[in-house]
XYZ file of C-alpha atoms in Angstrom:
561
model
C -116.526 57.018 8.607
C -118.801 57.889 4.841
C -118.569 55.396 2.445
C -117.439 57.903 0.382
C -113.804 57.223 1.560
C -111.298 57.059 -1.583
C -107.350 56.796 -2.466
C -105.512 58.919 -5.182
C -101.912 59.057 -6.021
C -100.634 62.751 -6.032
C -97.358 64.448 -7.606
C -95.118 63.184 -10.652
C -94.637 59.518 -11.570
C -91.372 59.521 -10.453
C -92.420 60.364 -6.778
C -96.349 59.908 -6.501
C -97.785 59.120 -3.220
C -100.431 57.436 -2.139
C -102.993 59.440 -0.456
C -106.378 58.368 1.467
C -108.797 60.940 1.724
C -111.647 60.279 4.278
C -115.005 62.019 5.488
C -116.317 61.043 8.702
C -119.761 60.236 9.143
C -122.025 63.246 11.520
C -120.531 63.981 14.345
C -117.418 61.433 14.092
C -113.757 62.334 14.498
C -111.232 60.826 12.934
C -107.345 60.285 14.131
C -105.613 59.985 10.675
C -102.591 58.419 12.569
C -104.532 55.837 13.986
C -106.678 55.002 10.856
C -103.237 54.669 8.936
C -102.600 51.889 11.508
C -105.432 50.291 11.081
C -105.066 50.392 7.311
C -101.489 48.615 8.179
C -102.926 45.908 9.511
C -105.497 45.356 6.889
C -103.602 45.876 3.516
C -99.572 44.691 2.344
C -97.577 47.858 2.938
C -97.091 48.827 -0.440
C -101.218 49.907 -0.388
C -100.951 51.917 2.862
C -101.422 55.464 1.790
C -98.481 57.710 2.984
C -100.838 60.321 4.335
C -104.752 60.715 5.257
C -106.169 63.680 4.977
C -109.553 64.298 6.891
C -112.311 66.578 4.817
C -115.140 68.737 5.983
C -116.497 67.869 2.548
C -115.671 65.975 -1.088
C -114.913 69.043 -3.604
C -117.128 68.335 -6.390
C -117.484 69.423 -9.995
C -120.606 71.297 -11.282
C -122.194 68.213 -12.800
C -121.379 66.333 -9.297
C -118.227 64.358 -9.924
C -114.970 64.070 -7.049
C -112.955 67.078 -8.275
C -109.461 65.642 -7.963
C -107.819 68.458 -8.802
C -109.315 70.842 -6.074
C -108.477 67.845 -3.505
C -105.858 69.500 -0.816
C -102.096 68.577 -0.754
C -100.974 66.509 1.925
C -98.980 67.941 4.816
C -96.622 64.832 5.591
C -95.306 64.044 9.127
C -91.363 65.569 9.705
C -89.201 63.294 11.917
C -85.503 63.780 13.054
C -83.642 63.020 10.045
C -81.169 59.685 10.753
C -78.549 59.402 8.345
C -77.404 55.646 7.001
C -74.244 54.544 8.727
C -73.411 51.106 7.485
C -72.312 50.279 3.935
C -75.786 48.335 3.214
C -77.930 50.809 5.222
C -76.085 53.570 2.705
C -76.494 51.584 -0.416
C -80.293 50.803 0.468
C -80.952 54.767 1.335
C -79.207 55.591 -2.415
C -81.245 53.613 -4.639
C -84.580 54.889 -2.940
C -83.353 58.275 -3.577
C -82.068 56.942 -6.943
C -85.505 55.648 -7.940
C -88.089 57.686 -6.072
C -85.737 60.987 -7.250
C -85.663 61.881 -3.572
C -82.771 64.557 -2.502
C -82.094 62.737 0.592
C -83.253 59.657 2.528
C -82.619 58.371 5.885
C -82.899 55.246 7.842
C -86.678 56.172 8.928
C -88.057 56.300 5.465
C -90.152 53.661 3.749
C -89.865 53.031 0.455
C -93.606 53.064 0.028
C -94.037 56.288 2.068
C -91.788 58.246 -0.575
C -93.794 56.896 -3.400
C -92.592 53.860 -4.251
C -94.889 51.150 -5.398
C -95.080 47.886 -7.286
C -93.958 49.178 -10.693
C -90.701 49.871 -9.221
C -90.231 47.063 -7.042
C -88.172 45.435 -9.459
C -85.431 48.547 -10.164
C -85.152 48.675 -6.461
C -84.148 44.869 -6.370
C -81.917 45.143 -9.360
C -80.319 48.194 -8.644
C -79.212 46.999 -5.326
C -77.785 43.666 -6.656
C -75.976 45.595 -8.843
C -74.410 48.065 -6.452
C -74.069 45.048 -3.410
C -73.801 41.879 -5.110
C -76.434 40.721 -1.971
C -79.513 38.524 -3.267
C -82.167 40.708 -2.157
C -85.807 38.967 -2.730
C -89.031 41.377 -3.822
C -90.539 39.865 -0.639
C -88.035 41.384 1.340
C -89.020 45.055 0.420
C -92.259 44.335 0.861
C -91.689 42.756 4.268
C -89.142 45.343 4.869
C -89.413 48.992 2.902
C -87.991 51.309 5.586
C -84.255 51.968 4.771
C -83.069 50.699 8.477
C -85.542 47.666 7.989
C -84.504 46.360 4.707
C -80.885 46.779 5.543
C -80.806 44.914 8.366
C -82.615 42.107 6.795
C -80.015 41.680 3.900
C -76.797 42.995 5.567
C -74.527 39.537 5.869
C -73.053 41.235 9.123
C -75.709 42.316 10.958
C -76.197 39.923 13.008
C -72.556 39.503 13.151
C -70.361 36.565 12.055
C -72.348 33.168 11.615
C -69.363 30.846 11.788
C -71.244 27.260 11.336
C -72.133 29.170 7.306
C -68.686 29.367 6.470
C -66.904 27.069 8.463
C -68.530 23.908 8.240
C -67.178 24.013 4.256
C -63.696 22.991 5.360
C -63.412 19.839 3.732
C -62.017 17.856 0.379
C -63.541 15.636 -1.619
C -61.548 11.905 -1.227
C -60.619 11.585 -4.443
C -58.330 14.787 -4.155
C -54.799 12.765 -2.509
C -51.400 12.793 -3.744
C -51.678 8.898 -3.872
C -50.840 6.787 -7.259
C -49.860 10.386 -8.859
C -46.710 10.927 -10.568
C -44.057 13.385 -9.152
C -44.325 17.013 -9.471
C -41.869 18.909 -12.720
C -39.414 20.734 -11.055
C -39.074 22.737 -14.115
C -42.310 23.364 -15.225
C -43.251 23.744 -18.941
C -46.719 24.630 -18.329
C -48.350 27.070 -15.808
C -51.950 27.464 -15.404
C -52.591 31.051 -13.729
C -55.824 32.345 -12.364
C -57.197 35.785 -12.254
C -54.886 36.896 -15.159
C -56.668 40.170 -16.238
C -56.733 41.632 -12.758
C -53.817 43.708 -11.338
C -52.183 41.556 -9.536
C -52.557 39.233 -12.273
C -50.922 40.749 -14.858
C -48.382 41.151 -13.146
C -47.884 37.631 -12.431
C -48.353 36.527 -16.283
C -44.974 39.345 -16.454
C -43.457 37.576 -13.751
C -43.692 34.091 -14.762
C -42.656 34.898 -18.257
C -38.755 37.233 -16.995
C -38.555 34.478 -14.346
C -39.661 30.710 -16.688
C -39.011 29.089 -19.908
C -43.005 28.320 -19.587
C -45.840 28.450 -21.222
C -48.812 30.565 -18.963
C -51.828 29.259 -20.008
C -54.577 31.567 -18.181
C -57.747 30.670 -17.397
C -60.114 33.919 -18.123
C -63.819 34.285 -18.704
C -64.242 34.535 -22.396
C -65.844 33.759 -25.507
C -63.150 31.921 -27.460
C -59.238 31.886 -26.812
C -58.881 34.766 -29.159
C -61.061 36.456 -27.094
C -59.477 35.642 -23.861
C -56.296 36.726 -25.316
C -57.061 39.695 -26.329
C -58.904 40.640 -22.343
C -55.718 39.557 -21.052
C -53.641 42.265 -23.276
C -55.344 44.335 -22.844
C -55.503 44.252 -18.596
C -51.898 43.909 -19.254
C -51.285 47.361 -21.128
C -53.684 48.874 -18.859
C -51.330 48.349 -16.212
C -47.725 48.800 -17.831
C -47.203 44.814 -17.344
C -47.229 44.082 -21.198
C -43.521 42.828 -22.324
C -41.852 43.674 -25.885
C -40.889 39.457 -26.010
C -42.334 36.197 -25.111
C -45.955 36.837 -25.582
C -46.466 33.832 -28.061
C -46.187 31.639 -24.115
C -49.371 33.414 -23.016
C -52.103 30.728 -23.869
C -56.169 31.907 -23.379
C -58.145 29.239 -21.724
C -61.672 30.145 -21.508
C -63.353 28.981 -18.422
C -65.102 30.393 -15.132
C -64.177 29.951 -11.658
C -68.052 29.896 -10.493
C -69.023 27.692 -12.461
C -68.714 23.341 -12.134
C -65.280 21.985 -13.455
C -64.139 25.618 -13.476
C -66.301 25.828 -16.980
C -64.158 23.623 -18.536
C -65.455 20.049 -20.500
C -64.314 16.855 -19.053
C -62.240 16.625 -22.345
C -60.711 19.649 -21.591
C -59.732 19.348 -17.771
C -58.531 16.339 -18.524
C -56.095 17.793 -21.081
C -54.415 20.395 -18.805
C -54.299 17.428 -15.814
C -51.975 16.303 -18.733
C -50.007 19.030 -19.919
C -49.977 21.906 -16.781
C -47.156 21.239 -14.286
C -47.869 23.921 -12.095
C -50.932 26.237 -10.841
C -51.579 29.969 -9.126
C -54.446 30.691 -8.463
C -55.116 33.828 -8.115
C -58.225 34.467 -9.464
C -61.396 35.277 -7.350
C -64.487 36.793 -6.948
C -63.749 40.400 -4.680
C -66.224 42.168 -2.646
C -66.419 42.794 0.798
C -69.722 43.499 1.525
C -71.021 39.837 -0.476
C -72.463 37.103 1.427
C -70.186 34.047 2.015
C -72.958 32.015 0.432
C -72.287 33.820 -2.525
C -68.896 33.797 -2.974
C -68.894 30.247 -2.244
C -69.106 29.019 -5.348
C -66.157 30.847 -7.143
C -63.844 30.885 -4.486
C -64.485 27.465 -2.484
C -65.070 25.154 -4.515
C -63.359 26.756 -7.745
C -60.160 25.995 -5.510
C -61.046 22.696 -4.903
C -61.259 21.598 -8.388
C -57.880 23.307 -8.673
C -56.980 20.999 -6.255
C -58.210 18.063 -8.288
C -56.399 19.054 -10.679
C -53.074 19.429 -9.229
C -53.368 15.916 -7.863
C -54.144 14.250 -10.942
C -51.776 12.329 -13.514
C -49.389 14.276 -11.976
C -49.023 16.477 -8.779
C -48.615 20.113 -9.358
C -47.969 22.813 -6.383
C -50.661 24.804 -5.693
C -49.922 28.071 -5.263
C -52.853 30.155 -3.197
C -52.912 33.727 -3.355
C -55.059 34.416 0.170
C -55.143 37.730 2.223
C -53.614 39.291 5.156
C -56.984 40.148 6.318
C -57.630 36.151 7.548
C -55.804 37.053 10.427
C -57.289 40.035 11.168
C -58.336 40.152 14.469
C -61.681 42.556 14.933
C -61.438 42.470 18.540
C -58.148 43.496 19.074
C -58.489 46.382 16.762
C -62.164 47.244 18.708
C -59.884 47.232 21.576
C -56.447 48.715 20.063
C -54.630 45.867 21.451
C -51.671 45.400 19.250
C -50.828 42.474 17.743
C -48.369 40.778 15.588
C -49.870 38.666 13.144
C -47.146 35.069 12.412
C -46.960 33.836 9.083
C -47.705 29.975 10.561
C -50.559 31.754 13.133
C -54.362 31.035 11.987
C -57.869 32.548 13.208
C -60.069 30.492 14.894
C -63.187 30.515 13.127
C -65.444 32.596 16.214
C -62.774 35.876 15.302
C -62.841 36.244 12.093
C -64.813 39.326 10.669
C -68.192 39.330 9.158
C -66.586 39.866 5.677
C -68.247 37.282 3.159
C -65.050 37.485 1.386
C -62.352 37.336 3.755
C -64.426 34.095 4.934
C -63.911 32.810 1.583
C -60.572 32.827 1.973
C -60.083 31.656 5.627
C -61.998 28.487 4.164
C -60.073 28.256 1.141
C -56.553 28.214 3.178
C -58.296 25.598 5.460
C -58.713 23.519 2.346
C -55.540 23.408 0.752
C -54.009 22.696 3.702
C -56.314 19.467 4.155
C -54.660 18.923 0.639
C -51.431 19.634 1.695
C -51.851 16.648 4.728
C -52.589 14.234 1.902
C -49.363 15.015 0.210
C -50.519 17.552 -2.607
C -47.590 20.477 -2.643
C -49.632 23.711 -1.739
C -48.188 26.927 -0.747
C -50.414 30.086 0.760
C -49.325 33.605 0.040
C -51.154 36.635 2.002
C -49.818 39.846 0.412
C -50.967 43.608 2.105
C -52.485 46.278 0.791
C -51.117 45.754 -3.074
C -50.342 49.389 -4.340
C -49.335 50.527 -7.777
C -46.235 49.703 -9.880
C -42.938 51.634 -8.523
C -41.854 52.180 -12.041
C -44.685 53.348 -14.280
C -47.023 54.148 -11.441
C -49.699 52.175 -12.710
C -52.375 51.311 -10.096
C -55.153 49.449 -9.715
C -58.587 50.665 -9.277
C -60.932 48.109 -7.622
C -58.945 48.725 -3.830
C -60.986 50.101 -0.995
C -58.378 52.470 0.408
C -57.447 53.947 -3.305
C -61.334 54.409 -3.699
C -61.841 56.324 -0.475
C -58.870 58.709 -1.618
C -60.671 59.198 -4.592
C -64.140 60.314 -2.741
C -61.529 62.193 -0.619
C -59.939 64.162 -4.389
C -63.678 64.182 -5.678
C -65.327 65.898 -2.512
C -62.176 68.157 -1.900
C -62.640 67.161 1.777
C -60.458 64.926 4.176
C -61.476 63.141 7.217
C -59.564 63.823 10.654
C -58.687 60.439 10.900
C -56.775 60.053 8.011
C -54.006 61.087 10.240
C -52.202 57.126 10.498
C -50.385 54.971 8.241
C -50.943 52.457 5.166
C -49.052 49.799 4.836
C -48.427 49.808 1.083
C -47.018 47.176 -0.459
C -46.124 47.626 -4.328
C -47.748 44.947 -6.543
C -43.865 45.080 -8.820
C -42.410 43.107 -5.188
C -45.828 41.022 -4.466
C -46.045 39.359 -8.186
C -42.066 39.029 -7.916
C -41.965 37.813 -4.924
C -44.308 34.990 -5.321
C -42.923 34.087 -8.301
C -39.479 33.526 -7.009
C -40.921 31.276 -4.199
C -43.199 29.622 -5.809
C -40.476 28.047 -8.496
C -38.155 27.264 -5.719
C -39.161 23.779 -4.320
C -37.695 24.213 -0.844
C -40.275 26.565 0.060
C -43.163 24.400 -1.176
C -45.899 23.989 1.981
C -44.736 27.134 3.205
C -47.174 30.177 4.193
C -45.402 33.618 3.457
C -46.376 37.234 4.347
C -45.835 39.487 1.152
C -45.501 42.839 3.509
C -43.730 46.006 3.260
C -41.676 46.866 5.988
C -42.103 50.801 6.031
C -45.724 51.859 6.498
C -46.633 55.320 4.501
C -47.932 57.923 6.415
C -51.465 59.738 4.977
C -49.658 63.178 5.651
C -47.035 61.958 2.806
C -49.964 61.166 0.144
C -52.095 64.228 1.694
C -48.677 65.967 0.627
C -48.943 64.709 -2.626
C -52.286 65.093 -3.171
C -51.973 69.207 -2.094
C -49.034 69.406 -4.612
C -51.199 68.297 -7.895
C -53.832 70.672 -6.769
C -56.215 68.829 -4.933
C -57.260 71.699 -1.871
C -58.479 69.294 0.829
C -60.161 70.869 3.464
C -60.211 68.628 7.161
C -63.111 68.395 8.088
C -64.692 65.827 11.000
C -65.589 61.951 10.256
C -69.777 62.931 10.214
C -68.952 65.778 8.206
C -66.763 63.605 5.444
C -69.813 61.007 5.371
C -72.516 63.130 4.780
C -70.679 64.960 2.114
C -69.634 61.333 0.551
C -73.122 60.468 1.164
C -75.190 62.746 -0.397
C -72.861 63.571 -3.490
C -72.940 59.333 -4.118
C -76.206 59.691 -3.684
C -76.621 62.150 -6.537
C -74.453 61.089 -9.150
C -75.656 58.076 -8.957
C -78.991 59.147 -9.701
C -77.978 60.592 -12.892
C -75.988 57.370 -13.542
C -72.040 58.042 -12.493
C -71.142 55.303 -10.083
C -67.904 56.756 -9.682
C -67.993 57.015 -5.720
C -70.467 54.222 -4.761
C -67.662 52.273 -3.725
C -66.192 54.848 -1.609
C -69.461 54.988 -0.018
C -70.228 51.142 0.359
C -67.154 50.269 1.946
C -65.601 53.956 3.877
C -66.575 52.193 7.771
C -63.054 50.184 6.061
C -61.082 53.404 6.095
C -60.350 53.820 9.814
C -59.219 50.638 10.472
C -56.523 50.571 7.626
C -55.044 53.628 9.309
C -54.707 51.835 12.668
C -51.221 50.796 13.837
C -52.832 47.411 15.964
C -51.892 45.101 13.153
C -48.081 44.226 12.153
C -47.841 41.232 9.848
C -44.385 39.153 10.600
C -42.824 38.180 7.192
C -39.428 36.604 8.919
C -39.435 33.270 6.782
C -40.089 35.044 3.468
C -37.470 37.467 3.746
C -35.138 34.421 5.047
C -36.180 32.603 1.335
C -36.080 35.682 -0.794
C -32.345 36.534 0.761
C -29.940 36.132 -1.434
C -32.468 36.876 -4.851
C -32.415 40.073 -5.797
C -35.910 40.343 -4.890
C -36.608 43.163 -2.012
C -39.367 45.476 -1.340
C -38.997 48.587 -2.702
C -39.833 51.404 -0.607
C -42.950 53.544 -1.025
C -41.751 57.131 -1.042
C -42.585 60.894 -2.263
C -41.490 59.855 -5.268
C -43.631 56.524 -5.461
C -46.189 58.364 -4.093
C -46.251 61.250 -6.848
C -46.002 58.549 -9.944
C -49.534 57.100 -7.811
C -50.706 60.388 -7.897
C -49.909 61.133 -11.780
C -51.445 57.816 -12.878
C -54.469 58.195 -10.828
C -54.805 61.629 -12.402
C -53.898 61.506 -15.544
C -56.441 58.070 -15.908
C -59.200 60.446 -14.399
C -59.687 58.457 -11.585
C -58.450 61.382 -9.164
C -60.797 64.344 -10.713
C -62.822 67.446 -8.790
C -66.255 67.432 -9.149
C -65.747 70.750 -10.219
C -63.161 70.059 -12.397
């Protein structure tokens, strides 16, 4: 090969390619495909050209300098196109479509290929935290810049569940015993609550204020207690839970569940192992496609310092909000073997899923229980798939299922499969519910189901959905995903988020519709007899105030619209 052998990057910034152009020495031949190998092996992978380009001769200016301009256009290699499956391999094939302004990227293509290069290194990394919540090193696209590559390096399932990560952290620190502690408060005056300005929560600060005399102090990221206060009003309007009397009980405590001591300063902790006579905890960090590792932190050992304090000065019962999903069994669903899910069953470690989250809290029920042994007063609650408010209609908007109805409203197109059932559970009975057991001290050390007992067919929302003017065309499960796909894929290139989740999480929605898994709720029915407090069922009716809320809050809109 000539000396004269050079690199230039062709097209716009946003998607400029590295090119080699090469002339071979008299009477050579060159095989640009096995030069470009050779190159690979020579130079990091962000400096292999995408394309070599073999020429009879340099073009050359009049005065005898490389005319760049009359330099031929590459004619890049076409390959089957293989479209991202998996929620990581999905968000990974977005942002290089985001950032390289790319119409539509598979699990073949390498980041460097489509133009990427150092500069942009960093969005890529950044971007992808964002949208995943994974820790994804610069290394790692270097070492890894095809789409299927890269994925599979940072993707906390693909190599399915590692059970000694997650399940070695079942244990308490000594000092956490019920041992030279005074009594619990039956009547408590004080109730710290966790994860106040999320859906659930608010409903719980509700709750405990129609169903105490106490004060609920609320532990809530924020800048000051006027601050906090004013988060957790406003979560609370947002979602029709806000009372006309007995706000002056709701007290702001500013503090973090990932960090040490739950943020708090030893002065501080120390003061509410005083003065709190009871906890929920509630609170915790959400996403299902996050590492264990790093959701750890905030809800691991942000539960064991609730544990602390519960068993100091005085005991306090520890009320755990959990999941149904710990007991989800992934092989019985890849097999459709039915089950029925026990409210005293657990899942050995080796079945449960690869979820980062749902690990979480399969470790955090193992550790309250350890608490429970040494005589702290714990209870576990695993509610379903928490719907909206019966009443108002107010929903959340963080749930996976509502999400994927929303890509499903947005796209105009539903998936064959949604042809099963949900098992909705309204958050007015789950919030009420726990409330009502958790300040009755016969069921302390209890584990209760908080379950519907009617599951709502999709043809009933579909119904719904039809009737507020949302056509939906059925259309097959490949079909629905590359629509979802590429229409993520684009909006979120010119910044609208609005179906990402949809995207990251939509291998979820099958397995929601499946009728494997029935969840037993026999003892908390047998508690709540007698109350007042029943599930209500989800109906038409239930289903249309969803419906209105979700559109009326623009969360259900046509793209078109």
């Amino acid at each position: 090969m000539s000396p004269a052998t050079l690199a230039v990057e062709a097209g716009g910034s946003a998607s400029a390619q590295l090119v080699g152009y090469v002339l071979p020495v008299a009477g050579a031949e060159i095989d640009p495909a096995e030069l470009k190998e050779f190159v690979a092996r020579s130079v990091p992978s962000h400096m292999i050209p995408s394309a070599i380009v073999v020429l009879d001769e340099l073009p050359l200016t009049p005065v005898g300098k490389l005319d760049r301009r009359a330099l031929p256009a590459p004619v890049f290699e076409t390959r089957e196109f293989r479209a991202p499956v998996t929620p990581i391999e999905l968000a990974v094939a977005a942002v290089f479509a985001e950032i390289l302004g790319t119409e539509r990227v598979g699990l073949d293509d390498d980041f460097f290929e489509l133009g990427g290069h150092s500069l942009l290194v960093i969005k890529v990394i950044n971007r992808l935290r964002d949208l995943t919540g994974l820790e994804v090193g610069v290394q790692e696209l270097f070492d890894h810049p095809q789409v299927e590559d890269l994925a599979r390096s940072i993707d906390p399932q693909s190599s399915g569940s590692d059970v000694a990560s997650f399940a070695e952290h079942v244990r308490l620190a000594a000092d956490i015993t019920a041992e030279g502690t005074q009594p619990p408060r039956v009547e408590p005056e004080v109730v710290l609550l966790t994860g106040a300005t999320g859906f659930l929560g608010s409903h719980l600060v509700r709750e405990l204020l129609d169903r105490t005399d106490a004060e609920v102090w609320c532990l809530v990221r924020a800048e000051s207690p006027d601050h906090g206060r004013t988060r957790i009003e406003e979560s609370m309007r947002r979602f029709g839970s806000w009372p006309d009397t007995g706000t002056d009980r709701i007290v702001a405590v500013p503090g973090d569940l990932g960090r040490d001591r739950l943020g708090l300063s030893e002065e501080r902790f120390a003061d509410l192992a005083e003065r709190v006579d009871a906890i929920v905890h509630n609170g915790a960090r959400v996403n299902h496609i996050e590492t264990y590792s790093r959701l750890h932190r905030p809800n691991v050992l942000a539960t064991e310092e609730l544990l602390r304090l519960a068993s100091t000065v005085r005991l306090k019962p520890l009320h755990f909000v959990s999941t149904g999903s710990v007991l989800t069994d992934e092989a019985a669903l890849a097999a459709g073997r039915p089950y029925v899910a026990g409210e005293d069953d657990l899942l050995e470690a080796e079945r449960v899923g690869g979820s980062g989250y749902v690990q979480s809290k399969w470790v955090g029920e193992a550790v309250v229980r350890l608490a429970g042994e040494r005589g702290v007063p714990v209870s576990i609650y695993r509610p379903g798939l928490i719907t909206g408010d019966v009443e108002t209609g107010a929903c959340g908007s963080d749930d996976a299922f509502w999400n994927m109805v929303r890509a499903i409203v947005a796209l105009q197109k539903i998936p064959d499969i949604a042809t099963g059932t949900v098992p909705m559970v309204p958050v007015n009975y789950v919030a009420r519910a726990l409330v009502q057991l958790a300040t009755d001290p016969e069921t302390w050390g209890g584990t209760y189901h908080l379950v519907p007992q009617r599951r709502v067919p999709m043809a009933e929302l579909e119904t719904q959905l039809r009737a507020h003017g949302f056509d939906l065309q059925t259309v097959t499960v490949p079909e629905f995903g590359e629509a979802l796909f590429t229409t993520a894929e684009k909006l979120s290139a010119a910044g609208d988020d609005s179906l990402m989740r949809a995207m990251l999480v939509s291998g979820q929605f099958a397995t929601g519709l499946a009728e494997i898994e029935t969840f037993s709720d026999e003892k908390t029915r047998a508690h709540l007899d007698g109350t007042g407090v029943d599930c209500p069922v989800v109906d038409a009716e239930v289903l249309r105030r969803y419906v209105d809320y979700y559109t009326r809050t623009g969360f259900f809109r046509r793209l078109d619209g």
